C-alpha positions as a Markdown table, in Angstrom:
| # | Residue | x | y | z |
|---|---|---|---|---|
| 1 | Unk | 16.5 | 261.7 | 245.1 |
| 2 | Unk | 15.8 | 263.2 | 248.9 |
| 3 | Unk | 17.5 | 260.2 | 250.4 |
| 4 | Unk | 20.5 | 260.4 | 247.8 |
| 5 | Unk | 20.6 | 264.9 | 248.8 |
| 6 | Unk | 20.3 | 264.1 | 252.4 |
| 7 | Unk | 23.2 | 261.6 | 252.5 |
| 8 | Unk | 25.3 | 264.2 | 250.8 |
| 9 | Unk | 25.5 | 262.2 | 247.4 |
| 10 | Unk | 25.3 | 263.4 | 244.1 |
| 11 | Unk | 22.1 | 263.3 | 242.1 |
| 12 | Unk | 24.2 | 263.1 | 238.7 |
| 13 | Unk | 25.1 | 259.1 | 237.3 |
| 14 | Unk | 24.1 | 256.2 | 238.7 |
| 15 | Unk | 27.2 | 254.4 | 237.9 |
| 16 | Unk | 29.0 | 256.6 | 240.2 |
| 17 | Unk | 27.3 | 254.7 | 243.0 |
| 18 | Unk | 28.2 | 251.2 | 241.7 |
| 19 | Unk | 29.7 | 249.0 | 244.2 |
| 20 | Unk | 33.7 | 248.8 | 243.8 |
| 21 | Unk | 35.1 | 245.6 | 243.9 |
| 22 | Unk | 38.5 | 245.2 | 245.4 |
| 23 | Unk | 40.8 | 242.7 | 243.7 |
| 24 | Unk | 43.3 | 242.6 | 247.3 |
| 25 | Unk | 42.3 | 239.2 | 248.9 |
| 26 | Unk | 42.2 | 239.3 | 252.7 |
| 27 | Unk | 44.2 | 237.1 | 254.5 |
| 28 | Unk | 41.5 | 236.4 | 257.2 |
| 29 | Unk | 40.9 | 233.4 | 257.6 |
| 30 | Unk | 37.5 | 233.7 | 259.3 |
| 31 | Unk | 36.0 | 234.6 | 256.1 |
| 32 | Unk | 36.7 | 231.7 | 254.3 |
| 33 | Unk | 35.3 | 229.4 | 256.7 |
| 34 | Unk | 31.7 | 230.8 | 257.1 |
| 35 | Unk | 29.1 | 230.8 | 254.2 |
| 36 | Unk | 28.7 | 233.8 | 251.8 |
| 37 | Unk | 25.2 | 235.3 | 252.5 |
| 38 | Unk | 23.7 | 238.7 | 251.3 |
| 39 | Unk | 20.8 | 237.6 | 253.5 |
| 40 | Unk | 21.9 | 238.2 | 257.1 |
| 41 | Unk | 22.9 | 236.0 | 259.3 |
| 42 | Unk | 20.6 | 233.0 | 258.7 |
| 43 | Unk | 23.2 | 231.0 | 257.2 |
| 44 | Unk | 25.5 | 231.0 | 259.8 |
| 45 | Unk | 22.8 | 230.2 | 262.4 |
| 46 | Unk | 21.8 | 227.0 | 259.8 |
| 47 | Unk | 25.8 | 226.0 | 260.1 |
| 48 | Unk | 25.6 | 226.3 | 263.5 |
| 49 | Unk | 22.5 | 224.1 | 263.7 |
| 50 | Unk | 24.2 | 221.5 | 261.4 |
| 51 | Unk | 27.4 | 221.2 | 264.1 |
| 52 | Unk | 25.3 | 221.0 | 266.7 |
| 53 | Unk | 23.1 | 218.2 | 265.3 |
| 54 | Unk | 26.2 | 216.2 | 264.3 |
| 55 | Unk | 27.5 | 215.8 | 267.9 |
| 56 | Unk | 26.6 | 212.6 | 269.7 |
| 57 | Unk | 23.4 | 212.9 | 271.8 |
| 58 | Unk | 24.0 | 212.6 | 275.9 |
| 59 | Unk | 21.8 | 210.6 | 278.2 |
| 60 | Unk | 19.8 | 213.5 | 278.9 |
| 61 | Unk | 18.8 | 214.4 | 275.4 |
| 62 | Unk | 17.7 | 210.9 | 274.8 |
| 63 | Unk | 15.7 | 210.1 | 278.4 |
| 64 | Unk | 12.1 | 209.7 | 277.7 |
| 65 | Unk | 9.8 | 212.4 | 278.5 |
| 66 | Unk | 6.8 | 211.8 | 280.2 |
| 67 | Unk | 3.0 | 212.2 | 279.1 |
| 68 | Unk | 2.3 | 215.3 | 280.6 |
| 69 | Unk | 5.6 | 216.6 | 279.6 |
| 70 | Unk | 5.2 | 215.9 | 276.0 |
| 71 | Unk | 1.5 | 217.3 | 276.0 |
| 72 | Unk | 3.2 | 220.6 | 277.8 |
| 73 | Unk | 6.2 | 220.8 | 275.0 |
| 74 | Unk | 3.7 | 220.7 | 272.5 |
| 75 | Unk | 1.6 | 223.5 | 274.1 |
| 76 | Unk | 4.9 | 225.4 | 274.1 |
| 77 | Unk | 5.7 | 224.9 | 270.8 |
| 78 | Unk | 2.1 | 225.8 | 269.4 |
| 79 | Unk | 1.6 | 229.3 | 271.3 |
| 80 | Unk | 5.6 | 229.8 | 270.1 |
| 81 | Unk | 4.4 | 229.5 | 266.5 |
| 82 | Unk | 1.3 | 231.6 | 266.6 |
| 83 | Unk | 3.7 | 234.5 | 268.5 |
| 84 | Unk | 5.3 | 233.8 | 264.6 |
| 85 | Unk | 2.2 | 233.8 | 262.8 |
| 86 | Unk | 1.8 | 237.6 | 261.0 |
| 87 | Unk | -1.9 | 238.5 | 261.7 |
| 88 | Unk | -3.8 | 240.4 | 259.1 |
| 89 | Unk | -5.4 | 244.0 | 259.9 |
| 90 | Unk | -9.2 | 244.0 | 259.6 |
| 91 | Unk | -9.1 | 245.7 | 256.6 |
| 92 | Unk | -7.1 | 242.7 | 254.9 |
| 93 | Unk | -9.4 | 240.5 | 256.8 |
| 94 | Unk | -12.2 | 241.9 | 255.3 |
| 95 | Unk | -10.7 | 241.8 | 251.7 |
| 96 | Unk | -9.6 | 238.2 | 251.7 |
| 97 | Unk | -13.0 | 237.2 | 253.1 |
| 98 | Unk | -14.8 | 239.3 | 250.5 |
| 99 | Unk | -12.4 | 237.4 | 247.7 |
| 100 | Unk | -13.1 | 234.1 | 249.1 |
| 101 | Unk | -16.9 | 234.5 | 249.0 |
| 102 | Unk | -17.0 | 236.3 | 245.3 |
| 103 | Unk | -14.9 | 233.1 | 244.5 |
| 104 | Unk | -17.3 | 230.4 | 245.8 |
| 105 | Unk | -20.0 | 232.0 | 244.6 |
| 106 | Unk | -18.6 | 232.2 | 241.1 |
| 107 | Unk | -17.5 | 228.4 | 241.4 |
| 108 | Unk | -21.0 | 227.4 | 243.1 |
| 109 | Unk | -22.6 | 229.6 | 239.7 |
| 110 | Unk | -20.3 | 227.4 | 237.1 |
| 111 | Unk | -20.9 | 224.3 | 238.9 |
| 112 | Unk | -25.1 | 224.6 | 239.3 |
| 113 | Unk | -25.1 | 225.6 | 235.5 |
| 114 | Unk | -23.4 | 222.2 | 234.5 |
| 115 | Unk | -25.5 | 220.0 | 237.0 |
| 116 | Unk | -28.5 | 221.7 | 235.1 |
| 117 | Unk | -27.2 | 221.2 | 231.6 |
| 118 | Unk | -26.2 | 217.6 | 231.9 |
| 119 | Unk | -29.4 | 216.7 | 234.0 |
| 120 | Unk | -31.2 | 218.2 | 230.8 |
| 121 | Unk | -28.9 | 216.7 | 228.6 |
| 122 | Unk | -29.4 | 212.9 | 230.2 |
| 123 | Unk | -33.0 | 213.7 | 230.2 |
| 124 | Unk | -33.2 | 214.8 | 226.4 |
| 125 | Unk | -30.8 | 211.5 | 225.5 |
| 126 | Unk | -32.4 | 208.9 | 227.6 |
| 127 | Unk | -36.1 | 210.6 | 227.3 |
| 128 | Unk | -38.2 | 211.5 | 230.2 |
| 129 | Unk | -39.8 | 208.6 | 231.8 |
| 130 | Unk | -43.2 | 209.3 | 232.6 |
């Protein structure tokens, strides 16, 4: 509500704020070639990546890399992936840990109870060898 007033819009009917569709088609050819996406540029970059994969590989792309080069590339890729990770805050980490410990404790109790019940049942059916 405050956002609407700040932007100078009426707080009245929400139907006034619906998107207006224009029936006139654009003559721009570049819009027809690019995929339509509401999420941003992910589809454009994917389309560019797919077109880059379709080109023939040059000699430098197919050269074998030595053992140390492959290890170095692996480490660089691992570090790059770890930079993409969204690490939990301390509070989130403690919450997740508590949930996991509680779940494991409940499952441990269920399995131990079933084990005890089946052990008593087997001893009752087959008798206690004494």
